[in-house]
Amino acid sequence: MYSSNEIIETINMISQQHLDVRTITLGISLFDCITDSKQRTCDKIYDKIMSKARNLVKIGNDISSELGIPIVNKRISVTPISLVSAVSKGHLEIIRTLDKIADETGIDFLGGYSALVHKAMTPYEREFLLSIPEALSTTNKICSSINVATSKAGINMDAVALMGKIVKECAYLTKDKDSIACAKLVVFANAVEDNPFMAGAFLGAGEDDTVVNVGVSGPGVVKTALEKCNGDLTDVAECIKQTAFKITRVGQLVAREASKRLNASCGIVDLSLAPTPVIGDSVAHILEEIGLQSVGAHGTTACLAMLNDAVKKGGIMACSNVGGLSGAFIPVSEDAGMIKATQIGALSFDKLEAMTAVCSVGLDMIAIPGDTTADVISGIIADEIAIGVVNTKTTAVRVIPVYGKKAGDTAEFGGLLGTAPIMNINTYSPSKFISRGGRIPAPLHSNKN
């Protein structure tokens, strides 16, 4: 039950502090769609997804209207397509089917053009990875994620090397749109199976046939709460935790209602403080409210570690099924405070990498010069993935080498993807390291059996 004070407080969060449900993501298993025929597989995929998600957008809008809670995105995630298409080899036919489904259902994004290659790649999986640039450059709503490492398996450096080239090809094929295909591609270590956020969402093999996962956001709510907190850092952490508890309750309410109406299992609530370019909806501004002159200053990583931990503790108090990535996102292009800090020189690429050791995801939505080589991009991926493997956490890389632009220029992606200042990066070559290939073994602490 919700008290009258909780209801009034929630109304204020929504009307004045940018609280929203960032996404209802309907996960749909495609294992029962696998055949040895490209056409039959595509037909079964179309029929199943349309039968489950035809009314997803309407149901999301109805819930939003009835509860008075903004629901920004309605999304679909599916079983990694590299698994679904391995028998028929029909991945490009499937991508056209998924694109048609995205258009007909009116959803915002569809995730799952994905592969799990954290230890090695089969010949077919390599072929699948090479199809990603075509898949993302010829569709608008399809997202791709590739898991290249786990703390148990180590890092597949052959996949890391290949992904650097694939990112470059994605950038080139959408050069007339500020290389936006790269914004729909993410490279993971320790990818999770129940992530509702794009571009990394896919439905893991251990999930139900259909499941609703909800992503809640609310950086503005946390910042507003901290404006009234005059205590020490213990008090600050407690304030964040209590606020996260309240935000998660909203997500849990929406998740239960959406799963009931969609006849799907109620999955997880992902309490990730996911910012937007809107003023007042910034993770960077939370860190500055804690006491930094600007995000990027010395002390930023410590502030972010405290924020991330407190958010998780508050969410777990409110909901038993907190999952996904839950914590704080630091995408540069999607956060007004991050954009400003980059523009004034307070926030560097290297500082962002340090921050990823304690945040929820990693190097996210960062635009880099278009002439960055594939080897340098692979080096960036390798560094970030190593942070995840060694720390037994999910990390990811979504960098955008914006074709034809250099450090200091700006890329425009629009909507939630925002505006990205092109960041200066270290261009010294790691090519010999990358070209060695093979697998970086798992860290010693992975042997826990």
mmCIF file with all atom_site columns, N, CA, C and O in Angstrom, residues 84-107:
data_model
loop_
_atom_site.group_PDB
_atom_site.id
_atom_site.type_symbol
_atom_site.label_atom_id
_atom_site.label_alt_id
_atom_site.label_comp_id
_atom_site.label_asym_id
_atom_site.label_entity_id
_atom_site.label_seq_id
_atom_site.pdbx_PDB_ins_code
_atom_site.Cartn_x
_atom_site.Cartn_y
_atom_site.Cartn_z
_atom_site.occupancy
_atom_site.B_iso_or_equiv
_atom_site.pdbx_formal_charge
_atom_site.auth_seq_id
_atom_site.auth_comp_id
_atom_site.auth_asym_id
_atom_site.auth_atom_id
_atom_site.pdbx_PDB_model_num
ATOM 1  N N  . VAL A 1 84  ? 19.888 -17.608 -32.599 1.00 0.00 ? 84  VAL A N  1
ATOM 2  C CA . VAL A 1 84  ? 18.654 -17.933 -33.323 1.00 0.00 ? 84  VAL A CA 1
ATOM 3  C C  . VAL A 1 84  ? 18.939 -18.262 -34.788 1.00 0.00 ? 84  VAL A C  1
ATOM 4  O O  . VAL A 1 84  ? 18.291 -19.121 -35.392 1.00 0.00 ? 84  VAL A O  1
ATOM 5  N N  . SER A 1 85  ? 19.927 -17.585 -35.380 1.00 0.00 ? 85  SER A N  1
ATOM 6  C CA . SER A 1 85  ? 20.183 -17.723 -36.819 1.00 0.00 ? 85  SER A CA 1
ATOM 7  C C  . SER A 1 85  ? 21.300 -18.703 -37.150 1.00 0.00 ? 85  SER A C  1
ATOM 8  O O  . SER A 1 85  ? 21.638 -18.891 -38.316 1.00 0.00 ? 85  SER A O  1
ATOM 9  N N  . ALA A 1 86  ? 21.876 -19.340 -36.144 1.00 0.00 ? 86  ALA A N  1
ATOM 10 C CA . ALA A 1 86  ? 23.048 -20.189 -36.386 1.00 0.00 ? 86  ALA A CA 1
ATOM 11 C C  . ALA A 1 86  ? 22.745 -21.378 -37.290 1.00 0.00 ? 86  ALA A C  1
ATOM 12 O O  . ALA A 1 86  ? 23.616 -21.821 -38.044 1.00 0.00 ? 86  ALA A O  1
ATOM 13 N N  . VAL A 1 87  ? 21.522 -21.909 -37.249 1.00 0.00 ? 87  VAL A N  1
ATOM 14 C CA . VAL A 1 87  ? 21.170 -23.062 -38.077 1.00 0.00 ? 87  VAL A CA 1
ATOM 15 C C  . VAL A 1 87  ? 20.878 -22.633 -39.514 1.00 0.00 ? 87  VAL A C  1
ATOM 16 O O  . VAL A 1 87  ? 21.404 -23.199 -40.476 1.00 0.00 ? 87  VAL A O  1
ATOM 17 N N  . SER A 1 88  ? 20.066 -21.593 -39.658 1.00 0.00 ? 88  SER A N  1
ATOM 18 C CA . SER A 1 88  ? 19.642 -21.175 -41.004 1.00 0.00 ? 88  SER A CA 1
ATOM 19 C C  . SER A 1 88  ? 20.621 -20.216 -41.673 1.00 0.00 ? 88  SER A C  1
ATOM 20 O O  . SER A 1 88  ? 20.556 -20.015 -42.887 1.00 0.00 ? 88  SER A O  1
ATOM 21 N N  . LYS A 1 89  ? 21.518 -19.614 -40.894 1.00 0.00 ? 89  LYS A N  1
ATOM 22 C CA . LYS A 1 89  ? 22.450 -18.581 -41.394 1.00 0.00 ? 89  LYS A CA 1
ATOM 23 C C  . LYS A 1 89  ? 21.686 -17.392 -41.976 1.00 0.00 ? 89  LYS A C  1
ATOM 24 O O  . LYS A 1 89  ? 22.154 -16.722 -42.894 1.00 0.00 ? 89  LYS A O  1
ATOM 25 N N  . GLY A 1 90  ? 20.497 -17.133 -41.423 1.00 0.00 ? 90  GLY A N  1
ATOM 26 C CA . GLY A 1 90  ? 19.638 -16.095 -41.984 1.00 0.00 ? 90  GLY A CA 1
ATOM 27 C C  . GLY A 1 90  ? 19.643 -14.800 -41.198 1.00 0.00 ? 90  GLY A C  1
ATOM 28 O O  . GLY A 1 90  ? 18.602 -14.151 -41.064 1.00 0.00 ? 90  GLY A O  1
ATOM 29 N N  . HIS A 1 91  ? 20.808 -14.377 -40.683 1.00 0.00 ? 91  HIS A N  1
ATOM 30 C CA . HIS A 1 91  ? 20.837 -13.205 -39.810 1.00 0.00 ? 91  HIS A CA 1
ATOM 31 C C  . HIS A 1 91  ? 20.410 -11.922 -40.523 1.00 0.00 ? 91  HIS A C  1
ATOM 32 O O  . HIS A 1 91  ? 19.737 -11.080 -39.937 1.00 0.00 ? 91  HIS A O  1
ATOM 33 N N  . LEU A 1 92  ? 20.800 -11.744 -41.773 1.00 0.00 ? 92  LEU A N  1
ATOM 34 C CA . LEU A 1 92  ? 20.419 -10.515 -42.469 1.00 0.00 ? 92  LEU A CA 1
ATOM 35 C C  . LEU A 1 92  ? 18.934 -10.513 -42.820 1.00 0.00 ? 92  LEU A C  1
ATOM 36 O O  . LEU A 1 92  ? 18.293 -9.454  -42.812 1.00 0.00 ? 92  LEU A O  1
ATOM 37 N N  . GLU A 1 93  ? 18.391 -11.675 -43.103 1.00 0.00 ? 93  GLU A N  1
ATOM 38 C CA . GLU A 1 93  ? 16.942 -11.762 -43.315 1.00 0.00 ? 93  GLU A CA 1
ATOM 39 C C  . GLU A 1 93  ? 16.200 -11.462 -42.016 1.00 0.00 ? 93  GLU A C  1
ATOM 40 O O  . GLU A 1 93  ? 15.167 -10.772 -42.014 1.00 0.00 ? 93  GLU A O  1
ATOM 41 N N  . ILE A 1 94  ? 16.737 -11.945 -40.904 1.00 0.00 ? 94  ILE A N  1
ATOM 42 C CA . ILE A 1 94  ? 16.108 -11.688 -39.608 1.00 0.00 ? 94  ILE A CA 1
ATOM 43 C C  . ILE A 1 94  ? 16.151 -10.201 -39.275 1.00 0.00 ? 94  ILE A C  1
ATOM 44 O O  . ILE A 1 94  ? 15.178 -9.653  -38.741 1.00 0.00 ? 94  ILE A O  1
ATOM 45 N N  . ILE A 1 95  ? 17.260 -9.534  -39.587 1.00 0.00 ? 95  ILE A N  1
ATOM 46 C CA . ILE A 1 95  ? 17.344 -8.112  -39.259 1.00 0.00 ? 95  ILE A CA 1
ATOM 47 C C  . ILE A 1 95  ? 16.282 -7.324  -40.005 1.00 0.00 ? 95  ILE A C  1
ATOM 48 O O  . ILE A 1 95  ? 15.685 -6.381  -39.467 1.00 0.00 ? 95  ILE A O  1
ATOM 49 N N  . ARG A 1 96  ? 15.976 -7.719  -41.234 1.00 0.00 ? 96  ARG A N  1
ATOM 50 C CA . ARG A 1 96  ? 14.920 -7.026  -41.973 1.00 0.00 ? 96  ARG A CA 1
ATOM 51 C C  . ARG A 1 96  ? 13.548 -7.313  -41.362 1.00 0.00 ? 96  ARG A C  1
ATOM 52 O O  . ARG A 1 96  ? 12.672 -6.437  -41.316 1.00 0.00 ? 96  ARG A O  1
ATOM 53 N N  . THR A 1 97  ? 13.375 -8.539  -40.858 1.00 0.00 ? 97  THR A N  1
ATOM 54 C CA . THR A 1 97  ? 12.123 -8.877  -40.179 1.00 0.00 ? 97  THR A CA 1
ATOM 55 C C  . THR A 1 97  ? 11.967 -8.070  -38.895 1.00 0.00 ? 97  THR A C  1
ATOM 56 O O  . THR A 1 97  ? 10.893 -7.525  -38.607 1.00 0.00 ? 97  THR A O  1
ATOM 57 N N  . LEU A 1 98  ? 13.037 -7.968  -38.115 1.00 0.00 ? 98  LEU A N  1
ATOM 58 C CA . LEU A 1 98  ? 12.984 -7.201  -36.868 1.00 0.00 ? 98  LEU A CA 1
ATOM 59 C C  . LEU A 1 98  ? 12.726 -5.721  -37.142 1.00 0.00 ? 98  LEU A C  1
ATOM 60 O O  . LEU A 1 98  ? 12.002 -5.053  -36.387 1.00 0.00 ? 98  LEU A O  1
ATOM 61 N N  . ASP A 1 99  ? 13.314 -5.202  -38.211 1.00 0.00 ? 99  ASP A N  1
ATOM 62 C CA . ASP A 1 99  ? 13.094 -3.802  -38.573 1.00 0.00 ? 99  ASP A CA 1
ATOM 63 C C  . ASP A 1 99  ? 11.624 -3.567  -38.920 1.00 0.00 ? 99  ASP A C  1
ATOM 64 O O  . ASP A 1 99  ? 11.026 -2.552  -38.524 1.00 0.00 ? 99  ASP A O  1
ATOM 65 N N  . LYS A 1 100 ? 11.047 -4.503  -39.638 1.00 0.00 ? 100 LYS A N  1
ATOM 66 C CA . LYS A 1 100 ? 9.617  -4.410  -39.976 1.00 0.00 ? 100 LYS A CA 1
ATOM 67 C C  . LYS A 1 100 ? 8.763  -4.443  -38.713 1.00 0.00 ? 100 LYS A C  1
ATOM 68 O O  . LYS A 1 100 ? 7.810  -3.655  -38.567 1.00 0.00 ? 100 LYS A O  1
ATOM 69 N N  . ILE A 1 101 ? 9.110  -5.316  -37.787 1.00 0.00 ? 101 ILE A N  1
ATOM 70 C CA . ILE A 1 101 ? 8.371  -5.414  -36.528 1.00 0.00 ? 101 ILE A CA 1
ATOM 71 C C  . ILE A 1 101 ? 8.470  -4.103  -35.744 1.00 0.00 ? 101 ILE A C  1
ATOM 72 O O  . ILE A 1 101 ? 7.466  -3.619  -35.192 1.00 0.00 ? 101 ILE A O  1
ATOM 73 N N  . ALA A 1 102 ? 9.658  -3.534  -35.677 1.00 0.00 ? 102 ALA A N  1
ATOM 74 C CA . ALA A 1 102 ? 9.846  -2.276  -34.941 1.00 0.00 ? 102 ALA A CA 1
ATOM 75 C C  . ALA A 1 102 ? 8.965  -1.174  -35.514 1.00 0.00 ? 102 ALA A C  1
ATOM 76 O O  . ALA A 1 102 ? 8.364  -0.385  -34.772 1.00 0.00 ? 102 ALA A O  1
ATOM 77 N N  . ASP A 1 103 ? 8.874  -1.121  -36.832 1.00 0.00 ? 103 ASP A N  1
ATOM 78 C CA . ASP A 1 103 ? 8.036  -0.103  -37.469 1.00 0.00 ? 103 ASP A CA 1
ATOM 79 C C  . ASP A 1 103 ? 6.559  -0.351  -37.211 1.00 0.00 ? 103 ASP A C  1
ATOM 80 O O  . ASP A 1 103 ? 5.806  0.578   -36.882 1.00 0.00 ? 103 ASP A O  1
ATOM 81 N N  . GLU A 1 104 ? 6.127  -1.593  -37.342 1.00 0.00 ? 104 GLU A N  1
ATOM 82 C CA . GLU A 1 104 ? 4.697  -1.895  -37.225 1.00 0.00 ? 104 GLU A CA 1
ATOM 83 C C  . GLU A 1 104 ? 4.193  -1.772  -35.790 1.00 0.00 ? 104 GLU A C  1
ATOM 84 O O  . GLU A 1 104 ? 3.033  -1.409  -35.576 1.00 0.00 ? 104 GLU A O  1
ATOM 85 N N  . THR A 1 105 ? 5.029  -2.089  -34.813 1.00 0.00 ? 105 THR A N  1
ATOM 86 C CA . THR A 1 105 ? 4.594  -1.977  -33.416 1.00 0.00 ? 105 THR A CA 1
ATOM 87 C C  . THR A 1 105 ? 4.733  -0.547  -32.892 1.00 0.00 ? 105 THR A C  1
ATOM 88 O O  . THR A 1 105 ? 4.107  -0.198  -31.883 1.00 0.00 ? 105 THR A O  1
ATOM 89 N N  . GLY A 1 106 ? 5.561  0.275   -33.540 1.00 0.00 ? 106 GLY A N  1
ATOM 90 C CA . GLY A 1 106 ? 5.756  1.650   -33.095 1.00 0.00 ? 106 GLY A CA 1
ATOM 91 C C  . GLY A 1 106 ? 6.666  1.791   -31.891 1.00 0.00 ? 106 GLY A C  1
ATOM 92 O O  . GLY A 1 106 ? 6.709  2.855   -31.256 1.00 0.00 ? 106 GLY A O  1
ATOM 93 N N  . ILE A 1 107 ? 7.426  0.736   -31.547 1.00 0.00 ? 107 ILE A N  1
ATOM 94 C CA . ILE A 1 107 ? 8.339  0.811   -30.405 1.00 0.00 ? 107 ILE A CA 1
ATOM 95 C C  . ILE A 1 107 ? 9.492  1.764   -30.700 1.00 0.00 ? 107 ILE A C  1
ATOM 96 O O  . ILE A 1 107 ? 9.714  2.171   -31.846 1.00 0.00 ? 107 ILE A O  1
#
